Amino acid sequence: MGDSSSQTPEGTLLWKPSHEQIRQANLTRFREWLARERDLEFRDYHELWHWSAYRIEAFWEAIWDYFQIPAHHPWDAVLTHRRMPGARWFPGARLNFVDQVFRHRDADHPALLARTEEGASRKDGAAFRAVSWNELYRQSAAVARSLRALGVEKGDRVAAYVTNGPEAVVGFLATASIGAIWSSCSPDFGPDSVVDRFGQIRPRVLLAVDGYRYGGKRLDRMDHVARLQSEIPGLEATILIPSLEAEPKPDRLPRPSATHLWEELARGDNVDLKVEPVEFDHPLWILYSSGTTGLPKPIVHGHGGMLLEHLKYLDLHADLRRGDRFFWFTTTGWMMWNVVVASLLRGATAVLYDGSPGYPELDTLWRLAHEARLTCLGTSATYLVHCMREGLNPGATFDLSPLRSVGSTGSPLPPEAYRWVYERVRGDIMLNSTSGGTDICSSFVGGNPVLPVHAGEIQCRTLGAHVQAFSPEGETLTDEVGEMVVTEPMPCMPLRFWGDEDGSRYRESYFEMYPGVWRHGDWLKVTPRGSCVIYGRSDATLNRQGVRIGTSEIYRALQGEERVLDSLVVSLEREDGSWYMPLFVRLAEGDEVDEALVDSIQRLIRRQLSPRFVPDDVVAVREIPRTLSGKKLEAPVKRILEGTKPEEVASPDSMENPESLDVFRRFAVRRRGA
C-alpha cells in the first residue's frame, strides 16, 4: 500500500507503543509523579484526562510544580473567576518565559541548528549553522542591551519582518527578557498585509531582513522594508538583518539615520542578560488571525500561559526531551514558529529551516531529518499527502533511525497518509497529528506517546483541555460530528485582542454561539475510545438534504483519482432552500474536465460517502486559493460565489496565490447570469 489509490478505513489500527516506549514516555513519568507527590492514581490516560479537564485548578497547579517553574514571586491563587471570558490565572506570580529557556545552558548539544535553502541544495550535510547555548545567551544579552539603548521598555512592542533563522530567535528572547512584546511576520507577506498587522500594535522597533530565498529565487525586500519604515505609526528605529547581502545598505531606506545593522547590536562579550520579572498575564507575543476577512485580529498571549501550555504539550504530548532535535516546517508568520522556539523550554535543540519544502527536491525535509538527526519532524498534512502521491519512500532513502515522531497539522490528514507514514517513513514512531490554532498557540487535540494510532484519528484530547463536540443546541455528542468547543478555561487562551478595549471582538469570535463556552470553529467527532477526528472548518460544512459532512471527507475520497491534484468544494443554499455544491479541481497542465473524470469522481464519492454528496458541477481551475500557511480558503470562496467581491473576503497579502480568486468571481457572475 502507501499510494494514493489505496483506501484505508478510518479507525484502522496502525501503531501501538511498546511496553518500553510507554515506560520511557514523559507522560508515564508525570503519572508516577502524581502518584508519588499528589497521591493520585489513574488507570489509563482517559482517567488522567478526565481529572485534568474537570479539576483544572489542581491540574495546572501540578503542572507548575512538576516543571518547577522559576518564579521571582509566588502566586496567590491558581485561578480566580472560573469563567470564559474573564478567567485569571496565577495572580501574584512574577516570572519570565526566558528564565525557563536558559535553565538549559550546557555544552552537550547546540541550542539551534539552522539551514537555508542554499544549504539544502548542497546535499553534503555540512551546511548547518549551529548556535550553542552559551552563544544564544550571549547574543540575546547583547541585543537586549541594544534594544534598551534604543529606548525599548517593558510593554513596548518589537515587530519583526524576518526569516526563520537564529536572528529571529535571538530577537524574540531579547525582547521577552525586557518584558517588551514580540510580534513577527514572514517576508513572504506583502507590505500592505504587514502594515495591517503591525500598524495596529504600533511597534517601537522593527527588525527586518533585506530579502530571502525561496524556490531557488532571490527575493529582495528592501522596497517593502522602506514602506514599513514609512507607514507603521510610531516606529522609531529599524534593525536590518543580512539575508541576501552581507551588508544591507541603510541608504536604500527613507530613514537611514534611524536604521541600524544587526551585527552592531549583537556585538558584545561578558554581557549579562537582565531578565525583567513580569506578571503571569503580561503579554509575551502578539499573533494574528489569517486576515482573509477584514483586519487581522491581533491575538495577545501571556508569559505564564504560554510557558505552562508549551511545557505541558511539548513534554507530555510531543514527548520532547533534553537534547532532542525538534523541527516543524514553518515561517515566522505562523504559530508553529513559536512552538519550535518553545522547544528550548525543554532543553531541546530547535532546528530551523528557511526555504521551500519542495526545493531543490520534494524530499528536502526528509533529507533534513537525516542530516540533522531529527527526533521530531513536523510538517503540514498537505506536504505528507504530496509525498505520498509522488511515491516517495523516505525510510528507504534516508537514515531516519533517530526519528521518534512525525508531526502533522494545518488541515486534516487523510487515513491513507497515516498508513503511508507507517509504511514508507518508520513503522515504530508516533504520528502526532494535532489540531489547535493561533488562538491558543498550541493544540486542543493531539499526540500521545502512550496511546495507539488509528488511521484518520488524532490520538486524544490534550490534558487540561475540556474539549467536546456540541450539537447546535449545545448538547455533548459522542461518535457524532459537532461543533468543537472548550467548556473550561485554559491558561493559554488569549489575554485579549490588541486594541479591543471593550472585549467585543474577542467575545464575538469565540463565545457568541454558546455563551460561556469557547467555540473554536472546527468540525469534530470524539470517538468512544477518546480519539478525535477533525473534518474541517465548521463554517465550510457541506449540507445536502439535511445531512452535513466536513469538506475533508470529499478531499479524502478524491485521493483515489490521480488526475485531481488539488480540490476545493463548497455548499451554497439557493433561494428555494435547495443546495448547490460545485467541486473545483486542479488538474495537470493541459488536462481538462471530461466525462471520464466526472464519472470517476462520482463513483468515488458514491462508494465512499453517499450519492447525496456527488457534486453538482466539476470545474477545472488553475490553482486552489490558499493562505500563506497553506490552508484552503473555503469560506471566502463560498462568500464570493454568494456575490461578495473578492477584495472584501480575502486580503491578497495574506494569500499564497491571490490571483486564484478571480476565476471564482467570474464563475459567480456566470452562475448569476444563467
XYZ file of C-alpha atoms in Angstrom:
674
model
C 0.000 0.000 0.000
C 1.086 3.574 0.623
C -0.033 5.033 -2.702
C -2.847 7.484 -3.216
C -5.233 4.880 -4.611
C -5.108 2.611 -1.529
C -8.150 3.126 0.671
C -7.601 2.798 4.404
C -10.703 2.622 6.622
C -10.864 5.348 9.247
C -10.005 3.839 12.619
C -7.626 1.151 11.316
C -5.025 0.395 13.998
C -1.575 1.313 12.666
C 0.694 1.536 15.715
C 0.798 0.675 19.395
C 3.644 1.865 21.607
C 5.763 -0.941 23.014
C 5.997 -1.538 26.749
C 9.463 0.023 26.653
C 8.211 3.092 24.773
C 5.430 3.541 27.339
C 7.868 3.077 30.222
C 10.211 5.749 28.858
C 7.485 8.236 27.913
C 7.426 11.595 29.685
C 3.706 11.111 30.259
C 4.436 7.974 32.285
C 6.894 9.904 34.446
C 4.223 12.547 35.071
C 1.696 9.903 36.160
C 4.285 8.412 38.509
C 4.970 11.872 39.948
C 1.225 12.447 40.521
C 1.020 9.142 42.375
C 4.070 9.926 44.500
C 3.532 13.644 45.163
C -0.263 14.010 44.960
C -1.455 10.501 45.875
C -3.378 10.399 42.585
C -3.650 7.075 40.756
C -5.096 6.802 37.231
C -5.726 3.523 35.452
C -5.152 4.984 31.985
C -4.798 8.201 30.038
C -8.537 8.754 29.797
C -8.921 8.845 33.573
C -5.991 11.257 33.728
C -7.563 13.475 31.043
C -10.925 13.478 32.847
C -9.250 14.664 36.065
C -7.246 17.344 34.223
C -10.296 18.627 32.333
C -12.651 18.815 35.318
C -10.197 19.618 38.139
C -8.433 22.363 36.251
C -7.035 24.193 39.288
C -5.449 21.013 40.648
C -4.106 20.062 37.232
C -2.445 23.384 36.399
C -1.004 23.656 39.901
C 0.505 20.199 39.341
C 1.987 21.352 36.014
C 3.550 24.359 37.777
C 5.103 22.168 40.468
C 6.116 19.297 38.178
C 8.131 21.590 35.907
C 9.431 23.636 38.849
C 8.555 26.950 37.222
C 11.245 29.521 38.105
C 9.200 32.375 39.601
C 10.501 35.622 41.057
C 7.377 35.820 43.231
C 4.870 33.045 44.122
C 1.254 33.046 43.068
C -1.608 33.933 45.421
C -4.174 31.583 43.842
C -4.273 29.208 40.883
C -7.441 30.614 39.312
C -9.868 33.389 40.083
C -13.159 33.889 38.218
C -13.569 30.404 36.731
C -15.450 31.595 33.670
C -14.926 32.394 29.993
C -14.053 35.046 29.152
C -12.665 36.574 32.335
C -10.663 33.773 33.972
C -7.484 34.972 35.659
C -4.670 32.510 36.246
C -1.963 32.587 38.934
C -2.438 36.192 40.132
C 0.508 37.474 42.132
C 3.097 35.371 40.314
C 6.026 37.112 38.678
C 8.131 35.236 36.161
C 9.566 35.442 32.648
C 9.382 32.951 29.760
C 13.105 33.495 29.116
C 14.142 32.271 32.580
C 12.874 28.780 31.714
C 14.726 28.796 28.374
C 18.139 29.484 29.852
C 17.837 26.906 32.625
C 19.258 24.532 29.998
C 22.561 26.198 29.121
C 25.177 23.493 28.584
C 27.803 22.407 26.091
C 26.414 18.939 25.371
C 24.343 19.965 22.353
C 23.520 23.122 20.370
C 20.544 25.324 21.176
C 19.848 25.999 17.491
C 20.616 24.274 14.209
C 19.741 26.400 11.189
C 19.741 25.694 7.489
C 18.861 27.835 4.495
C 17.698 26.795 1.076
C 21.241 27.266 -0.201
C 22.462 24.796 2.399
C 19.766 22.304 1.465
C 20.968 22.273 -2.135
C 24.493 21.207 -1.077
C 23.386 17.710 -0.014
C 26.614 17.151 1.918
C 25.210 17.511 5.416
C 27.662 20.286 6.287
C 25.551 23.351 5.631
C 24.072 23.798 9.117
C 24.705 26.800 11.282
C 24.969 25.672 14.896
C 24.392 28.121 17.742
C 25.497 26.935 21.162
C 23.522 27.644 24.315
C 26.248 29.999 25.511
C 26.269 31.832 22.183
C 22.475 32.111 22.213
C 22.688 33.596 25.700
C 25.480 35.987 24.702
C 23.670 37.267 21.608
C 20.344 37.589 23.432
C 22.023 39.614 26.177
C 23.784 41.873 23.671
C 20.649 42.512 21.622
C 18.576 43.123 24.770
C 21.133 45.721 25.881
C 20.948 47.353 22.444
C 17.156 47.392 22.446
C 17.208 49.086 25.830
C 19.642 51.661 24.436
C 17.097 52.334 21.668
C 14.509 53.077 24.335
C 12.623 49.769 24.428
C 10.929 49.210 27.778
C 8.518 46.773 29.375
C 5.243 46.779 27.435
C 6.706 48.236 24.220
C 6.261 46.270 21.017
C 9.113 44.956 18.881
C 7.984 43.850 15.421
C 9.948 41.533 13.152
C 9.763 41.071 9.371
C 12.217 38.209 9.350
C 13.097 34.775 8.023
C 13.225 31.610 10.109
C 16.820 31.903 11.268
C 18.806 32.313 14.508
C 18.437 36.112 14.465
C 14.663 35.778 14.844
C 15.068 33.561 17.922
C 17.665 35.906 19.436
C 15.422 38.906 18.738
C 12.483 37.250 20.440
C 14.433 36.202 23.539
C 15.991 39.658 23.870
C 12.579 41.320 23.539
C 10.853 39.000 26.017
C 13.652 39.356 28.564
C 12.912 43.097 28.766
C 9.194 42.499 29.181
C 8.594 44.003 25.742
C 6.141 42.289 23.376
C 7.236 40.355 20.269
C 5.311 40.140 17.012
C 6.592 38.659 13.746
C 5.628 38.298 10.096
C 7.391 36.389 7.358
C 8.887 38.357 4.428
C 6.609 36.467 2.048
C 3.825 38.698 3.417
C 3.235 41.716 1.199
C 3.746 45.186 2.696
C 0.018 46.002 2.891
C -0.575 42.861 4.923
C 2.317 43.662 7.266
C 1.162 47.247 7.790
C -2.344 45.896 8.519
C -0.819 43.802 11.301
C 1.959 45.916 12.763
C 0.073 49.169 12.304
C -2.446 48.032 14.896
C 0.170 47.442 17.601
C 2.451 50.475 16.916
C 5.881 48.859 17.498
C 8.756 50.993 18.733
C 11.400 48.970 16.866
C 11.277 46.931 13.652
C 13.655 44.059 12.872
C 13.758 43.352 9.135
C 15.680 41.232 6.642
C 16.821 42.686 3.336
C 15.252 39.753 1.460
C 15.001 35.980 1.339
C 15.391 32.960 -0.929
C 12.562 30.649 -1.907
C 12.281 28.036 -4.623
C 15.733 28.897 -5.923
C 14.951 32.604 -6.329
C 16.437 35.646 -4.600
C 13.650 37.963 -3.474
C 14.784 41.448 -2.478
C 12.559 43.053 0.172
C 14.237 46.410 0.774
C 11.430 48.244 -1.033
C 8.958 46.532 1.315
C 11.048 47.474 4.348
C 11.093 51.073 3.107
C 7.291 51.095 3.040
C 7.092 49.618 6.519
C 9.502 52.225 7.820
C 7.342 54.969 6.309
C 3.868 53.631 7.092
C 3.978 51.934 10.501
C 2.912 54.589 13.011
C 5.144 55.257 15.996
C 8.163 53.398 14.617
C 11.396 54.881 15.991
C 14.149 52.517 14.821
C 14.779 49.785 12.245
C 17.341 46.998 12.607
C 18.489 45.447 9.322
C 19.405 41.752 9.329
C 21.520 40.474 6.417
C 19.944 37.694 4.392
C 20.658 38.336 0.721
C 23.605 40.695 1.165
C 26.453 40.517 3.662
C 25.935 44.194 4.483
C 22.474 45.610 3.678
C 22.576 49.311 2.818
C 20.530 51.596 5.105
C 20.680 54.366 2.479
C 18.096 52.412 0.470
C 15.556 53.253 3.186
C 13.769 56.575 3.746
C 15.178 56.953 7.297
C 18.803 55.741 7.155
C 19.720 57.658 10.309
C 17.134 55.629 12.255
C 18.413 52.356 10.784
C 20.955 50.080 12.488
C 22.745 46.917 11.349
C 22.206 43.672 13.237
C 25.915 42.999 13.658
C 26.308 46.243 15.564
C 23.559 45.338 18.027
C 24.581 41.703 18.542
C 28.190 42.511 19.447
C 29.434 42.244 22.993
C 31.048 39.739 25.326
C 30.576 39.238 29.056
C 27.148 40.846 28.946
C 24.631 39.559 31.480
C 21.066 39.007 30.312
C 18.928 41.085 32.634
C 15.548 39.373 32.774
C 12.601 41.510 33.839
C 10.122 39.707 36.130
C 6.594 40.262 34.796
C 3.077 39.348 35.853
C 1.763 35.908 34.829
C -0.598 37.555 32.316
C 1.885 40.115 30.986
C 1.895 39.976 27.141
C 4.635 37.823 25.629
C 3.784 37.953 21.927
C 1.055 39.033 19.536
C -0.050 36.616 16.819
C -2.597 37.298 14.084
C -5.628 35.638 12.580
C -5.292 34.886 8.861
C -6.771 38.219 7.815
C -8.800 36.697 4.996
C -11.666 38.985 6.006
C -11.094 42.451 7.425
C -8.114 43.468 9.505
C -6.303 40.501 11.084
C -7.116 40.094 14.770
C -4.015 40.787 16.930
C -4.142 37.919 19.462
C -2.262 38.635 22.701
C -0.753 35.746 24.680
C 0.885 35.965 28.086
C 4.216 34.813 29.524
C 2.688 32.438 32.059
C 0.026 30.906 29.847
C 2.466 30.136 27.042
C 5.064 28.814 29.474
C 2.698 26.316 31.128
C 0.951 25.269 27.919
C 4.104 24.675 25.909
C 5.782 22.766 28.711
C 2.674 20.617 29.024
C 2.206 19.958 25.324
C 5.824 19.557 24.256
C 6.821 17.382 27.212
C 3.741 15.258 27.857
C 2.177 15.018 24.383
C 5.048 15.523 21.929
C 7.333 13.564 24.312
C 10.139 16.098 23.865
C 13.301 15.515 25.898
C 16.505 17.360 26.714
C 18.892 17.085 23.770
C 16.197 16.128 21.249
C 16.252 17.796 17.849
C 12.848 19.329 17.206
C 11.751 20.625 13.818
C 8.487 21.826 12.318
C 8.357 23.343 8.860
C 7.133 26.899 9.344
C 7.796 30.562 8.745
C 7.866 33.326 11.338
C 4.328 34.260 10.295
C 2.757 31.036 11.602
C 2.227 29.973 15.227
C 4.277 26.817 14.684
C 7.383 29.046 14.693
C 6.547 29.982 18.282
C 6.141 26.287 19.115
C 9.555 25.483 17.623
C 11.137 28.249 19.726
C 9.279 26.879 22.760
C 11.153 23.572 22.351
C 14.041 25.422 24.039
C 11.966 25.331 27.232
C 12.698 21.595 27.441
C 16.385 21.916 26.640
C 15.914 20.560 23.110
C 17.698 21.791 20.004
C 15.359 23.918 17.875
C 16.022 23.123 14.209
C 15.226 25.956 11.793
C 14.796 25.845 8.017
C 14.378 28.873 5.766
C 13.218 27.970 2.292
C 10.797 25.889 0.274
C 9.990 22.350 1.449
C 9.946 21.272 -2.191
C 13.257 22.763 -3.328
C 15.552 21.537 -4.709
C 13.570 18.274 -4.395
C 10.326 17.213 -2.732
C 12.356 15.116 -0.284
C 14.109 18.195 1.158
C 12.555 17.840 4.620
C 13.341 14.128 4.806
C 16.942 14.873 3.837
C 16.954 17.487 6.598
C 15.698 14.852 9.054
C 18.538 12.538 8.015
C 21.332 15.120 8.111
C 20.170 16.929 11.291
C 19.427 13.633 13.091
C 15.928 14.876 13.920
C 13.953 13.197 16.673
C 10.764 15.043 15.634
C 9.911 16.137 12.109
C 6.760 18.249 11.909
C 5.136 19.482 8.735
C 1.749 20.076 7.123
C -0.789 17.459 6.139
C -0.555 18.874 2.610
C 3.168 18.067 2.419
C 2.680 14.492 3.649
C -0.114 13.885 1.143
C 2.057 15.306 -1.645
C 4.924 12.982 -0.688
C 2.503 10.050 -0.666
C 1.062 10.889 -4.073
C 4.530 11.288 -5.587
C 5.537 7.851 -4.315
C 8.351 8.968 -2.007
C 9.902 6.346 0.238
C 11.899 8.363 2.813
C 12.520 5.425 5.150
C 14.359 3.537 2.410
C 16.160 6.618 1.054
C 17.452 8.125 4.305
C 18.625 7.051 7.743
C 15.708 8.119 9.939
C 16.630 5.923 12.906
C 16.727 8.833 15.438
C 13.178 9.857 14.491
C 10.630 9.168 17.267
C 7.705 11.177 15.887
C 6.292 12.762 12.753
C 4.007 15.748 13.318
C 1.166 16.882 11.076
C -1.068 19.942 11.314
C -2.703 22.679 9.228
C -5.531 20.553 7.855
C -6.984 17.062 8.410
C -4.623 14.229 7.458
C -6.434 11.517 5.455
C -6.211 7.905 6.686
C -4.216 6.873 3.614
C -1.471 9.350 4.552
C -1.386 7.877 8.074
C -0.708 4.461 6.544
C 1.900 5.929 4.178
C 3.858 7.332 7.148
C 3.964 3.914 8.821
C 4.829 2.056 5.634
C 7.221 4.491 3.983
C 8.764 6.511 6.836
C 9.015 4.453 10.042
C 6.781 1.739 11.440
C 7.595 2.278 15.121
C 7.079 6.013 15.654
C 4.289 8.216 16.974
C 2.354 10.031 14.240
C 1.485 13.222 16.101
C -1.460 14.586 14.156
C -2.531 17.700 16.002
C -5.103 20.475 15.784
C -5.332 23.753 17.642
C -4.661 27.190 16.319
C -3.181 30.638 16.532
C -5.928 31.397 19.060
C -4.114 29.376 21.760
C -0.726 28.940 20.026
C -0.972 25.239 20.811
C -3.200 22.188 20.359
C -6.571 21.241 21.783
C -6.251 17.695 20.423
C -3.032 15.944 19.518
C -0.409 13.291 20.011
C 0.114 10.909 22.896
C 3.158 8.623 23.337
C 1.262 6.002 25.379
C -1.791 5.572 23.125
C -2.186 3.740 19.809
C -2.536 5.495 16.463
C -5.610 4.764 14.348
C -5.840 5.899 10.734
C -7.511 9.271 10.338
C -7.795 9.835 14.105
C -5.982 12.276 16.373
C -4.959 10.298 19.435
C -6.531 12.306 22.238
C -7.835 15.494 23.757
C -4.859 17.145 25.421
C -4.529 17.405 29.179
C -6.291 20.383 30.685
C -8.369 20.950 27.528
C -12.057 20.231 28.186
C -12.854 19.629 24.517
C -16.281 18.402 23.444
C -18.341 18.097 20.262
C -21.584 20.060 20.632
C -24.852 19.834 18.778
C -26.427 23.136 17.606
C -28.478 23.018 20.832
C -25.344 22.704 22.997
C -25.649 19.001 23.791
C -22.494 16.868 24.091
C -22.075 14.353 21.262
C -20.064 11.120 21.192
C -19.213 9.390 17.923
C -21.144 12.108 16.097
C -19.829 15.169 14.313
C -20.449 18.512 16.004
C -19.004 21.914 16.797
C -15.660 21.718 18.573
C -15.941 23.567 21.885
C -13.939 24.032 25.082
C -16.083 24.236 28.197
C -13.465 25.198 30.816
C -10.844 27.985 30.719
C -7.183 27.300 29.866
C -4.168 29.484 30.734
C -3.159 29.657 27.044
C -6.384 31.315 25.886
C -5.795 34.871 24.609
C -5.484 37.629 27.158
C -7.336 39.853 24.693
C -7.150 41.231 21.164
C -4.889 44.278 20.953
C -6.976 47.426 20.685
C -10.223 45.630 21.557
C -10.840 47.846 24.556
C -14.327 46.598 25.464
C -13.618 42.949 24.551
C -16.426 42.831 21.997
C -14.323 41.372 19.139
C -12.982 38.717 21.491
C -16.444 37.687 22.697
C -17.864 37.662 19.158
C -15.006 35.479 17.921
C -15.418 32.635 20.434
C -18.446 32.970 22.726
C -21.347 34.139 20.555
C -22.826 30.742 19.647
C -22.619 29.158 23.118
C -22.402 31.800 25.882
C -19.631 30.970 28.346
C -18.289 28.191 26.088
C -15.406 28.598 23.615
C -16.491 27.672 20.072
C -13.396 27.050 18.017
C -14.939 26.728 14.555
C -13.773 23.196 13.719
C -15.996 20.243 12.885
C -15.150 17.476 15.402
C -16.026 13.896 16.287
C -14.927 12.378 19.613
C -14.868 8.586 19.332
C -15.922 6.254 22.182
C -12.225 5.488 22.812
C -11.445 9.200 23.257
C -9.661 9.831 19.973
C -10.736 12.702 17.734
C -11.414 13.324 14.056
C -11.377 16.834 12.585
C -13.483 17.245 9.452
C -12.513 20.817 8.534
C -13.901 24.210 9.440
C -17.494 24.199 10.602
C -18.227 27.369 8.602
C -17.360 25.400 5.450
C -19.575 22.406 6.270
C -21.322 20.701 3.357
C -25.108 20.388 3.674
C -27.105 18.121 1.387
C -30.725 17.212 2.148
C -30.207 17.996 5.817
C -27.100 15.809 6.175
C -23.811 17.581 6.935
C -20.216 16.419 6.455
C -16.825 18.085 6.572
C -15.027 19.029 3.386
C -12.100 16.770 4.323
C -14.253 13.716 3.567
C -14.670 14.862 -0.038
C -10.943 15.548 -0.357
C -10.147 12.140 1.044
C -12.415 10.411 -1.475
C -10.669 12.270 -4.299
C -7.335 10.731 -3.284
C -8.419 7.833 -5.471
C -8.429 9.957 -8.639
C -4.880 10.582 -9.801
C -5.879 13.284 -12.285
C -7.105 15.510 -9.427
C -4.024 17.218 -7.985
C -5.915 19.511 -5.616
C -9.530 20.427 -4.951
C -11.949 22.704 -3.126
C -15.651 22.141 -2.515
C -18.360 24.427 -1.123
C -22.089 24.127 -0.479
C -24.429 27.028 -1.308
C -28.069 27.454 -0.310
C -30.390 28.554 -3.109
C -33.349 30.907 -2.630
C -35.763 27.968 -2.812
C -33.988 26.246 0.115
C -32.165 23.659 -2.004
C -28.381 23.302 -2.010
C -25.849 23.668 -4.824
C -22.429 22.023 -4.429
C -19.715 22.733 -7.016
C -16.352 20.960 -6.880
C -13.310 22.867 -8.156
C -10.330 20.764 -9.211
C -6.749 21.495 -10.195
C -5.537 19.197 -12.954
C -2.190 18.750 -14.670
C -1.214 21.355 -17.271
C -3.183 20.682 -20.453
C -5.678 18.313 -18.804
C -9.378 19.184 -18.878
C -12.545 18.017 -17.171
C -14.179 15.363 -19.335
C -16.890 12.781 -18.937
C -14.459 10.098 -17.783
C -13.151 12.304 -14.969
C -16.656 13.310 -13.838
C -17.742 9.654 -13.842
C -14.678 8.662 -11.803
C -15.304 11.421 -9.229
C -18.970 10.490 -8.952
C -18.158 6.799 -8.435
C -15.579 7.558 -5.741
C -17.927 9.807 -3.773
C -20.917 7.465 -4.144
C -18.893 4.495 -2.965
C -17.041 6.154 -0.096
C -19.610 8.686 1.106
C -23.119 8.825 -0.319
C -24.865 9.641 -3.617
C -26.207 12.798 -1.978
C -22.666 14.286 -1.893
C -21.956 13.867 -5.596
C -21.097 17.423 -6.760
C -23.494 19.317 -8.982
C -20.613 20.619 -11.105
C -16.936 19.761 -11.562
C -14.976 22.837 -12.603
C -11.279 22.994 -13.502
C -9.239 25.861 -12.038
C -5.545 26.647 -12.397
C -4.983 26.987 -8.642
C -6.767 26.346 -5.371
C -6.626 29.535 -3.247
C -4.616 29.151 -0.052
C -3.404 31.297 2.825
C 0.310 31.798 3.391
C 0.198 28.937 5.893
C -1.275 26.649 3.227
C -4.935 26.473 4.303
C -7.649 26.362 1.653
C -9.903 29.425 1.537
C -13.195 27.553 1.585
C -15.317 30.119 3.433
C -14.043 33.088 1.367
C -14.721 31.188 -1.876
C -18.222 30.433 -0.628
C -18.824 34.118 0.030
C -17.529 35.055 -3.450
C -19.950 32.578 -5.022
C -22.716 34.156 -2.945
C -21.908 37.532 -4.528
C -19.310 39.193 -2.287
C -16.383 40.907 -4.015
C -13.043 39.044 -3.666
C -11.315 42.064 -2.120
C -13.904 42.032 0.673
C -13.322 38.401 1.667
C -9.554 37.978 1.410
C -6.502 40.183 1.734
C -4.175 39.459 -1.224
C -1.111 39.827 1.005
C -2.359 37.029 3.272
C -2.527 34.553 0.369
C -0.060 32.375 -1.490
C -1.865 32.995 -4.771
C -4.302 35.953 -4.639
C -4.884 35.889 -8.401
C -6.540 32.482 -7.970
C -9.730 34.129 -6.638
C -10.578 35.785 -9.939
C -11.804 32.556 -11.515
C -14.360 32.176 -8.710
C -15.561 35.736 -9.241
C -16.087 35.007 -12.945
C -17.804 31.724 -12.109
C -20.178 33.563 -9.735
C -21.019 36.128 -12.427
C -21.761 33.386 -14.978
C -23.856 31.473 -12.468
C -25.974 34.518 -11.600
C -26.443 35.259 -15.284
C -27.537 31.713 -16.096
